[in-house]
mmCIF file of C-alpha atoms (C1' of nucleotides) in Angstrom:
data_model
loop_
_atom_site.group_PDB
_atom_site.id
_atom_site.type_symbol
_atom_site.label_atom_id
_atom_site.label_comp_id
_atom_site.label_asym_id
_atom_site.label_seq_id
_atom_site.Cartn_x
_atom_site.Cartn_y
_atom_site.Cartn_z
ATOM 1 C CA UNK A 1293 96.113 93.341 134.565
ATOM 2 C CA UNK A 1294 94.038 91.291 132.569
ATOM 3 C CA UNK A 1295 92.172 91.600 129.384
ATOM 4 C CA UNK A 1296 88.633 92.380 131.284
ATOM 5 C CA UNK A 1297 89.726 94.360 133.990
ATOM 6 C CA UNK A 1298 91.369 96.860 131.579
ATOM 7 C CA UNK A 1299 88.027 96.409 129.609
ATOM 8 C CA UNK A 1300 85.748 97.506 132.627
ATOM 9 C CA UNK A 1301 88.606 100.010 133.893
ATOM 10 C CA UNK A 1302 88.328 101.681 130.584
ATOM 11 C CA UNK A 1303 84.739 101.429 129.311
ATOM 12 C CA UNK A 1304 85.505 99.394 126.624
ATOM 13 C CA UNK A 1305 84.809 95.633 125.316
ATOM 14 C CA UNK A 1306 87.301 93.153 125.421
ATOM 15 C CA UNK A 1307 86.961 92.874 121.639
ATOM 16 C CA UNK A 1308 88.060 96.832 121.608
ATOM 17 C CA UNK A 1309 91.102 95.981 123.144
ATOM 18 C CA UNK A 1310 92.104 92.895 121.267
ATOM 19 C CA UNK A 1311 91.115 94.994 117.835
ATOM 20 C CA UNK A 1312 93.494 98.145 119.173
ATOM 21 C CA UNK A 1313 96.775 95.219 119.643
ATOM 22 C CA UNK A 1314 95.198 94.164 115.838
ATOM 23 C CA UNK A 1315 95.686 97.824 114.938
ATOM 24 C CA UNK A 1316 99.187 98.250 116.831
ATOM 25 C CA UNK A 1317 97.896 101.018 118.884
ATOM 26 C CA UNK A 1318 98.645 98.511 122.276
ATOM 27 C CA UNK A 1319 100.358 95.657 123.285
ATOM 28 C CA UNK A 1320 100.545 93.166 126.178
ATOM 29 C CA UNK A 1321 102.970 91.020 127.493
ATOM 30 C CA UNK A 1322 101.257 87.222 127.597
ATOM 31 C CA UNK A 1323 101.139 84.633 130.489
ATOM 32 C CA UNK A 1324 102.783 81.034 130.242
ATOM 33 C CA UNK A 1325 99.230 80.219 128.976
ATOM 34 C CA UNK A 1326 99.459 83.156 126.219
ATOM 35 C CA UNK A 1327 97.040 85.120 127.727
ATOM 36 C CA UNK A 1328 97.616 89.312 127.896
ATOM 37 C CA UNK A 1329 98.755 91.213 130.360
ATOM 38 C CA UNK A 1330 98.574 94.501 130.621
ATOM 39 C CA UNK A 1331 100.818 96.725 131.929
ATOM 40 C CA UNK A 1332 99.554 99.575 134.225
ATOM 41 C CA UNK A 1333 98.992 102.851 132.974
ATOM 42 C CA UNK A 1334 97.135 100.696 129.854
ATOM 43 C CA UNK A 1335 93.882 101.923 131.305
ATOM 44 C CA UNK A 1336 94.822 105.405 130.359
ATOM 45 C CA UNK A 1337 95.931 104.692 127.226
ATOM 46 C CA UNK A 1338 92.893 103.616 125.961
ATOM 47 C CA UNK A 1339 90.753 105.850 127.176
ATOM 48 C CA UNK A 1340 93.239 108.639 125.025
ATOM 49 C CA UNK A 1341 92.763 105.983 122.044
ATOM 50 C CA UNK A 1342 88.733 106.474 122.387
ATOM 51 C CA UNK A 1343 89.023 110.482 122.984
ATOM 52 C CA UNK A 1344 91.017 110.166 119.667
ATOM 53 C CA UNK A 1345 88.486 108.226 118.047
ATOM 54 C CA UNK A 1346 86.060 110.187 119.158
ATOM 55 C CA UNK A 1347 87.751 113.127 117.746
ATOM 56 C CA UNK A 1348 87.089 112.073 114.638
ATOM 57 C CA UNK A 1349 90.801 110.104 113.729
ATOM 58 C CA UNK A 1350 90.794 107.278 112.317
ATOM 59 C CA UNK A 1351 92.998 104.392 113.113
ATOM 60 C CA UNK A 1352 95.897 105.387 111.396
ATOM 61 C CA UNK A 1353 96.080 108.447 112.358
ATOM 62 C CA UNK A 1354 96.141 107.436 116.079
ATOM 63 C CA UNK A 1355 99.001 104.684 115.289
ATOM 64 C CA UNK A 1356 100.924 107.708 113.791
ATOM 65 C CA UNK A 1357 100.614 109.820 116.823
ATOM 66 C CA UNK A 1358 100.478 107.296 119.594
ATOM 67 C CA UNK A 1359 103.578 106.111 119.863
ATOM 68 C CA UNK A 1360 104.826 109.567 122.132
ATOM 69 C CA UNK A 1361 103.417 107.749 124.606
ATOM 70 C CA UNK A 1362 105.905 104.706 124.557
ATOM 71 C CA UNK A 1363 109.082 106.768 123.638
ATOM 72 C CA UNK A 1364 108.799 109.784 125.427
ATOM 73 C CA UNK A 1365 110.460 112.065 122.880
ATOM 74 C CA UNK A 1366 108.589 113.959 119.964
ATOM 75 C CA UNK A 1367 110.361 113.980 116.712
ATOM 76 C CA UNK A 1368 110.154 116.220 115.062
ATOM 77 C CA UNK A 1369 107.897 114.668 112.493
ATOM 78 C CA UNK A 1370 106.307 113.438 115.852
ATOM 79 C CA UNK A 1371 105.563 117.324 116.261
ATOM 80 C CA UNK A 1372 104.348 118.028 112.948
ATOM 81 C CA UNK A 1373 101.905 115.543 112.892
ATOM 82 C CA UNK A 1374 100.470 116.278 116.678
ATOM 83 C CA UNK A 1375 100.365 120.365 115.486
ATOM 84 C CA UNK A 1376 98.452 118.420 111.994
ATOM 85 C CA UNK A 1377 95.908 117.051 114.317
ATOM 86 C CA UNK A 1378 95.580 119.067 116.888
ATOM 87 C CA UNK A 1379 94.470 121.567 113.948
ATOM 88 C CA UNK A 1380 91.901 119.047 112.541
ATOM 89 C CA UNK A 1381 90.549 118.893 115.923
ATOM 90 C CA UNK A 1382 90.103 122.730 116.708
ATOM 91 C CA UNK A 1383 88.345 122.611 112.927
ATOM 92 C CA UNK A 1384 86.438 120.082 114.384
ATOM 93 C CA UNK A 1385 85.648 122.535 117.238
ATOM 94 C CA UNK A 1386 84.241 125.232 115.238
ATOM 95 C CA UNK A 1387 82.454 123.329 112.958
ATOM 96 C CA UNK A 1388 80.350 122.073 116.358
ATOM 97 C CA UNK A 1389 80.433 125.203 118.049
ATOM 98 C CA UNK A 1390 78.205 126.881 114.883
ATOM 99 C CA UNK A 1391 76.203 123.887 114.863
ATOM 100 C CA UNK A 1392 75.642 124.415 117.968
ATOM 101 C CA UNK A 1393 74.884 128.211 117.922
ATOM 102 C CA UNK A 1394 72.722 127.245 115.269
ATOM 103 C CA UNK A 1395 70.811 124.804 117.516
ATOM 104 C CA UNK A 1396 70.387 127.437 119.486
ATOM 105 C CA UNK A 1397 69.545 130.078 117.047
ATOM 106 C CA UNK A 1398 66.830 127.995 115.951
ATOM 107 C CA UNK A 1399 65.453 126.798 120.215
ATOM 108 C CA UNK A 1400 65.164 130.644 120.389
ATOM 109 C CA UNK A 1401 63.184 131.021 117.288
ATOM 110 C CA UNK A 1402 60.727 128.554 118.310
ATOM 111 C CA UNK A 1403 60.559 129.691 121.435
ATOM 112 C CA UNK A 1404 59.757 133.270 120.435
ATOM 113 C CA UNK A 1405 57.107 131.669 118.123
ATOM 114 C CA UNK A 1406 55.614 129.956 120.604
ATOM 115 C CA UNK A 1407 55.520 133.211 122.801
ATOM 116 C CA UNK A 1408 53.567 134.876 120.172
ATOM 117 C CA UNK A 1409 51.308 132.256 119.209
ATOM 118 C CA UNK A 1410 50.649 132.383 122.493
ATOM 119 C CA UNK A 1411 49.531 136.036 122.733
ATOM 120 C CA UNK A 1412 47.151 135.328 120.426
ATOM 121 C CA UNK A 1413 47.223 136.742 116.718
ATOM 122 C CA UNK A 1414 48.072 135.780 112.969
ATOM 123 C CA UNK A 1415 49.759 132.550 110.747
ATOM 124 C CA UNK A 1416 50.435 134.531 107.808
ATOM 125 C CA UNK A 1417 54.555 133.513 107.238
ATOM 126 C CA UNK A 1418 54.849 130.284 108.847
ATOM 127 C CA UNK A 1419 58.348 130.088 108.631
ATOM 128 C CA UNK A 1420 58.874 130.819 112.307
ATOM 129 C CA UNK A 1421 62.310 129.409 113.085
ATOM 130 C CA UNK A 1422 62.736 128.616 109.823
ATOM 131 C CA UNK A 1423 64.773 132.127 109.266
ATOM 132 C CA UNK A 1424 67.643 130.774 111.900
ATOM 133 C CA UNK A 1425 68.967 129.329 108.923
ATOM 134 C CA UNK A 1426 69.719 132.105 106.666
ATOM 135 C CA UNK A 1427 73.081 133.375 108.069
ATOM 136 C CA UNK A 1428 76.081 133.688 106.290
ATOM 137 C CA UNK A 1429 78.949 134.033 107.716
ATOM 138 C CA UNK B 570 67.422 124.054 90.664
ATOM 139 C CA UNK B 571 68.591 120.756 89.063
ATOM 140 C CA UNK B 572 70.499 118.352 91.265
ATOM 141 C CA UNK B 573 74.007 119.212 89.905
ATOM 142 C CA UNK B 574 73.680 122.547 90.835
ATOM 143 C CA UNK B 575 72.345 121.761 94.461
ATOM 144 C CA UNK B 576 75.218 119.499 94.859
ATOM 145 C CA UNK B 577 77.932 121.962 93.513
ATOM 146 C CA UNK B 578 76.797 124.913 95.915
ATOM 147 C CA UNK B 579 76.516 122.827 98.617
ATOM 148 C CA UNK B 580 79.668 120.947 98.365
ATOM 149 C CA UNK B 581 78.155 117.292 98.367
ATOM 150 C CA UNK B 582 77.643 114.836 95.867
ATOM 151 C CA UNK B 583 74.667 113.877 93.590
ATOM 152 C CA UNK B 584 74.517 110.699 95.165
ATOM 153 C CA UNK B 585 73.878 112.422 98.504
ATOM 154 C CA UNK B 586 71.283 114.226 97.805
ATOM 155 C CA UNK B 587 69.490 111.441 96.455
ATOM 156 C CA UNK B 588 70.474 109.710 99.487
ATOM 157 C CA UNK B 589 68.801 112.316 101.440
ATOM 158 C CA UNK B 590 65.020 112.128 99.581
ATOM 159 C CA UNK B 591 65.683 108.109 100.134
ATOM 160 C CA UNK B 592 66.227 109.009 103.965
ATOM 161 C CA UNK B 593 63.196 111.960 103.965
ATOM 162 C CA UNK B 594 64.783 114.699 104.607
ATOM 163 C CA UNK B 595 64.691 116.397 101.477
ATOM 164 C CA UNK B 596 62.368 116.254 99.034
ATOM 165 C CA UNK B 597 62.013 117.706 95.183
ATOM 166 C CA UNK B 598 59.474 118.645 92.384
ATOM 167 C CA UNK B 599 59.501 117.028 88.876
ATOM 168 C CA UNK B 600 59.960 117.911 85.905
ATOM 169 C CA UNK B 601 57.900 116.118 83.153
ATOM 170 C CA UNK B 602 60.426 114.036 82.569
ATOM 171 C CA UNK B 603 60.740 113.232 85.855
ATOM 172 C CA UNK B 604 64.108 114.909 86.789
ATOM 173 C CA UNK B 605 64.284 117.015 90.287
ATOM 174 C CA UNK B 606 63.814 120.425 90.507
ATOM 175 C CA UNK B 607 64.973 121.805 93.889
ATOM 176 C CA UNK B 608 63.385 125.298 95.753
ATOM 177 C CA UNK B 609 66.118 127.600 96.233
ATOM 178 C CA UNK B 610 67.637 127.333 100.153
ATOM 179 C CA UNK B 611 67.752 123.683 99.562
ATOM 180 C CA UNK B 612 71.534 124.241 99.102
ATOM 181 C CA UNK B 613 71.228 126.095 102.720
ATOM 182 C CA UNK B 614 69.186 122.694 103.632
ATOM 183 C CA UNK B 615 71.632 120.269 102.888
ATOM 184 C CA UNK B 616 74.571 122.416 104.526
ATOM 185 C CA UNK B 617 72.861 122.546 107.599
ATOM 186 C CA UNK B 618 72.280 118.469 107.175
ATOM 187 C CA UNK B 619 75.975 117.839 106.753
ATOM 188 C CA UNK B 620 76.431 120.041 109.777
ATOM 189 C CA UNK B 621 74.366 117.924 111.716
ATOM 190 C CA UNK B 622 76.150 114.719 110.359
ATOM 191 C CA UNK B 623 79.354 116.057 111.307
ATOM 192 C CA UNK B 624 78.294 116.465 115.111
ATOM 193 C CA UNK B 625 77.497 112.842 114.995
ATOM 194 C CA UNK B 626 74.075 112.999 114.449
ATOM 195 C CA UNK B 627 72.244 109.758 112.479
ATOM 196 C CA UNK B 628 70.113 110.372 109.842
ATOM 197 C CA UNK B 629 67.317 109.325 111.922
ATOM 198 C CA UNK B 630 67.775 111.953 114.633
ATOM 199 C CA UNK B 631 68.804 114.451 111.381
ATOM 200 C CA UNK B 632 64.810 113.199 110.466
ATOM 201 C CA UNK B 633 63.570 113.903 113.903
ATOM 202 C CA UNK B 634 64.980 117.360 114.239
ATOM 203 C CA UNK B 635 64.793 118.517 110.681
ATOM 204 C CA UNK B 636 60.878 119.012 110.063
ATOM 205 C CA UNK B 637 61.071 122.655 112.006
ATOM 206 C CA UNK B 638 62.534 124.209 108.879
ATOM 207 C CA UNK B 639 59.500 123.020 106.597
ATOM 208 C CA UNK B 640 56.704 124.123 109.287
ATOM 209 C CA UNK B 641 58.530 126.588 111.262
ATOM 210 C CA UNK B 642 56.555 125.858 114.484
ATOM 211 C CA UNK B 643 58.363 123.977 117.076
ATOM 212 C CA UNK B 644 55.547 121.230 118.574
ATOM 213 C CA UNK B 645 56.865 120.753 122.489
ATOM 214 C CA UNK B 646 58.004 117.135 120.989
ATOM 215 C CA UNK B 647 59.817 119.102 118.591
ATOM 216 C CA UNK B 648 61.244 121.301 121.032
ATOM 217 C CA UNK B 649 62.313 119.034 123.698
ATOM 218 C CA UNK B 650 64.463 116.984 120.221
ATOM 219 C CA UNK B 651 66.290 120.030 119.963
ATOM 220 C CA UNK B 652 67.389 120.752 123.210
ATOM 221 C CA UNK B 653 68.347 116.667 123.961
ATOM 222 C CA UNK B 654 70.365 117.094 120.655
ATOM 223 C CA UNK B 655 71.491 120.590 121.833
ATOM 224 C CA UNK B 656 72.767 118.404 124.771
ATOM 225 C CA UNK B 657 74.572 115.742 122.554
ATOM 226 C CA UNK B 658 76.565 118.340 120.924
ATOM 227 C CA UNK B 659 77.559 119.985 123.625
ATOM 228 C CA UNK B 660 78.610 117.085 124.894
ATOM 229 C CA UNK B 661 81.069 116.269 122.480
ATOM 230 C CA UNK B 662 81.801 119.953 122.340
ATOM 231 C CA UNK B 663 83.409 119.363 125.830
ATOM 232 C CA UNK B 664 85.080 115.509 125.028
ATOM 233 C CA UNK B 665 86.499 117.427 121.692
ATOM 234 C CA UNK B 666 88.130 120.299 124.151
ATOM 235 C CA UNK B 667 89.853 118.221 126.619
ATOM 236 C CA UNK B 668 91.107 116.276 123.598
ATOM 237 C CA UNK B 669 92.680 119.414 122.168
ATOM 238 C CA UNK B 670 93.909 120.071 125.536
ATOM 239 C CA UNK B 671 95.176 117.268 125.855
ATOM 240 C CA UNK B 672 97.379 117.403 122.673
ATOM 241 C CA UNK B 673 97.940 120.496 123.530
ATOM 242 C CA UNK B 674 99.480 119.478 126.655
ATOM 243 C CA UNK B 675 101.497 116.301 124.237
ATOM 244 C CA UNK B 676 102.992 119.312 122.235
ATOM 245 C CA UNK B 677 104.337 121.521 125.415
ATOM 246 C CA UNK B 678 105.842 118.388 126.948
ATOM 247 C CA UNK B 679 107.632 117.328 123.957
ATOM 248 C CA UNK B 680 108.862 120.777 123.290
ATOM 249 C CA UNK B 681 110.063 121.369 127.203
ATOM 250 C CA UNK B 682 111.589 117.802 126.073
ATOM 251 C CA UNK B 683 113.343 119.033 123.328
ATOM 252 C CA UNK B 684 114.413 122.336 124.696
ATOM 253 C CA UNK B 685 116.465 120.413 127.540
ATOM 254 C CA UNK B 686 118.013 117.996 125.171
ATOM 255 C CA UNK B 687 119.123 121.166 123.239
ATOM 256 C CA UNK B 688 120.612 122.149 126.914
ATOM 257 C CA UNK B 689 122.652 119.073 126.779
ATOM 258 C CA UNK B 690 122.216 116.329 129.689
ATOM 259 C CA UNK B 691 120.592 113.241 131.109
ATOM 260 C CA UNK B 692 118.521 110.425 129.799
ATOM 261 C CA UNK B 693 117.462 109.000 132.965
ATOM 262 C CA UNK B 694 113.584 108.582 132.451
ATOM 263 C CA UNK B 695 112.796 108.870 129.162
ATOM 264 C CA UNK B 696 108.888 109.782 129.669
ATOM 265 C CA UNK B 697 109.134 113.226 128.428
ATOM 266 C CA UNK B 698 105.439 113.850 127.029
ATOM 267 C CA UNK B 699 104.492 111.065 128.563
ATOM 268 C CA UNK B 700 103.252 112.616 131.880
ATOM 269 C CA UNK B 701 100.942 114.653 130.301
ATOM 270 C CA UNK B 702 98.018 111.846 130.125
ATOM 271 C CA UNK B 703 98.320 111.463 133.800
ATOM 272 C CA UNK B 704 95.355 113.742 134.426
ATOM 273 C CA UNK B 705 92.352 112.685 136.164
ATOM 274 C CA UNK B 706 89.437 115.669 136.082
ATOM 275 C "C1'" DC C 503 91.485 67.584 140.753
ATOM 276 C "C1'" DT C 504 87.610 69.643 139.097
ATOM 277 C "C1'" DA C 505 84.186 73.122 138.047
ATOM 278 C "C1'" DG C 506 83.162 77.221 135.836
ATOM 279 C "C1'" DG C 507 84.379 81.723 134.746
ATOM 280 C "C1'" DA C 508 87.713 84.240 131.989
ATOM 281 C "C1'" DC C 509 90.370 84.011 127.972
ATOM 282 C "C1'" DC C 510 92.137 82.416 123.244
ATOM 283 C "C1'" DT C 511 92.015 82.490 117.882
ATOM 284 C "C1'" DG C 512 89.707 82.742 113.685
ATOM 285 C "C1'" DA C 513 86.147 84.297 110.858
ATOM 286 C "C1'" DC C 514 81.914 86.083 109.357
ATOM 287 C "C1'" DG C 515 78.215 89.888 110.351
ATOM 288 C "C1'" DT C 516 76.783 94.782 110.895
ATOM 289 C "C1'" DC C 517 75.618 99.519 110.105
ATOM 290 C "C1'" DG C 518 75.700 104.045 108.134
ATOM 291 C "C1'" DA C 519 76.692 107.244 104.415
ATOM 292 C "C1'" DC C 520 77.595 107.185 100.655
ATOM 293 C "C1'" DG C 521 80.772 105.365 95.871
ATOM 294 C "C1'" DT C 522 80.270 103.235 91.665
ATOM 295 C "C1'" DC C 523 78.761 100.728 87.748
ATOM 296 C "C1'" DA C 524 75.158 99.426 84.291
ATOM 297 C "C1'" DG C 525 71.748 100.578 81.179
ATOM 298 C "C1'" DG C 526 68.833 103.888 79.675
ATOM 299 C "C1'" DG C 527 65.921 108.520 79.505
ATOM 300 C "C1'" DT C 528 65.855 113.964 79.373
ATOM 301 C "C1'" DC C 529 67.002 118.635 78.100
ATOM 302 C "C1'" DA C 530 68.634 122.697 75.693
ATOM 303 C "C1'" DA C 531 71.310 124.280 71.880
ATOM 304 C "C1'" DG C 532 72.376 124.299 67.131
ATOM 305 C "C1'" DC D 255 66.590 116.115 64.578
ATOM 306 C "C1'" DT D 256 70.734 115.274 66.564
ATOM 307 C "C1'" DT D 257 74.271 115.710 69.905
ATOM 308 C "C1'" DG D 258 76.383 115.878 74.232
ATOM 309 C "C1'" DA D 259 75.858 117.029 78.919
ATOM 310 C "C1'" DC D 260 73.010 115.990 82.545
ATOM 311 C "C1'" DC D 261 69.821 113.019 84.911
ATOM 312 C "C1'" DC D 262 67.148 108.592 86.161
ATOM 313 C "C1'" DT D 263 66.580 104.017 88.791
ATOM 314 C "C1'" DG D 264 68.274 99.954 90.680
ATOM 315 C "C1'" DA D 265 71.684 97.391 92.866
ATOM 316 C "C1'" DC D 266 75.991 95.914 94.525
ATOM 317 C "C1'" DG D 267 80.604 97.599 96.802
ATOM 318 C "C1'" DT D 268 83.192 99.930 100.587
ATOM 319 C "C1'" DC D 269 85.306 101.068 104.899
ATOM 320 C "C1'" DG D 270 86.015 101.391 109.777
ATOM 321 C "C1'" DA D 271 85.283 99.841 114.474
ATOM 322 C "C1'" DC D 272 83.899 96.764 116.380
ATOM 323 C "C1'" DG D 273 79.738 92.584 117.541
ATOM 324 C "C1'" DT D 274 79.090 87.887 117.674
ATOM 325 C "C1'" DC D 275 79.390 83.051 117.217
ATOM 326 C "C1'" DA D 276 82.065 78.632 117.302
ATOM 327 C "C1'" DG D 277 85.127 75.606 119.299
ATOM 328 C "C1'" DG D 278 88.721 75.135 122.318
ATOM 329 C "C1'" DT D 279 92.184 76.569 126.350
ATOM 330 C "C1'" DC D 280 93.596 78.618 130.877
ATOM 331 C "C1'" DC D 281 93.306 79.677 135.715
ATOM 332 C "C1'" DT D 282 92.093 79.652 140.319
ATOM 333 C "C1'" DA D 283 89.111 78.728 144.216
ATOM 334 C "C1'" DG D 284 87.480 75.000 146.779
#
DNA sequence: CTAGGACCTGACGTCGACGTCAGGGTCAAG
DNA sequence: CTTGACCCTGACGTCGACGTCAGGTCCTAG
């Protein structure tokens, strides 16, 4: 495949992919004319790299956990450092998932708030979903 | 409060809560001298800021979606922020899952690799973990 | 063989959330 | 009144993941 078909294939620019080889985290084969070719399957690999970006690891860390995908065998330092991430990334996942509740917490509040408002009466406290944010937990 | 003590309980820097009254979405008395003195549940301010940083949020949509804790009424403009943003985050709540799952699925492979190897044969397609990123949802 | 779209290599630009340094003022205790 | 910790305002530096521009090359359809 070429550079912009793996581009469009995986969502990405051109400049993406040419920055990942840059970075180590892919590499092509090159025409007569030294132009890349990608083997297939390179479509899914960078659309792993971005869910790893997106995850929150940086560069490095991809390049160090990447390469499973070329050899096939974990190491057992390999191992370690997938278990490492995959723990950052379930932190990660809580973190969001109270945001998220808080979010929530605070939609209802204003909601509720609203509800009242609507029914008519007083503006004494106005700290209406304001309280979502006290929690501790 | 004074800004040290702001910053100690809620695990940023000085520099980022001044950063924060430069972006508007925190602000501070003065004292005579001109030094910031902070209400108490600012520290319960900024830790819901960094919480919204950490789910990706820009400072901008941090601005947009912030004001409901100083008027604790939620406009409908106000309202209809929350639940896009409530969106966005639950977006990458998802993206953030299959990732795990994904490593997840990495980490069995490998191990189901490893176990065999222990067993004692072949090497004829070394793709061991490999296969795991063949998925298509 | 030729046009024009796709691709190449540098190399500088960007943007956000701060870090950091310089030079100086403030505050509370003794 | 002095001292030492804390705080102030600029203002430039950083870092990562690309964007973008310049100037030139490759490839393939006609």
């Amino acid at each position: 495949m070429r550079i912009g078909e793996v581009a469009a294939g995986a969502g990405v620019s051109v400049r993406a992919l040419r920055y990942y080889e840059e970075q180590g985290l892919l590499t092509a084969e090159r025409s007569p004319g030294g132009q890349r070719r990608y083997a297939p399957g390179t479509v899914e690999r960078v659309r792993f790299i971005q869910n790893l970006y997106a995850a929150g690891l940086g560069s490095k860390a991809v390049l160090r956990i990447l390469p499973c995908m070329e050899h096939g065998v974990l190491t057992d330092e390999m191992h370690e450092r997938l278990v490492a991430e995959r723990a950052r990334v379930q932190a990660q996942l809580d973190e969001l998932t109270a945001t998220r509740d808080k979010l929530d917490a605070v939609i209802r509040a204003g909601q509720a708030h609203r509800d009242r408002r609507e029914g008519g009466a007083g503006a004494g406290d106005p700290r209406g979903c304001a309280s979502a944010f006290a929690e501790r937990p």
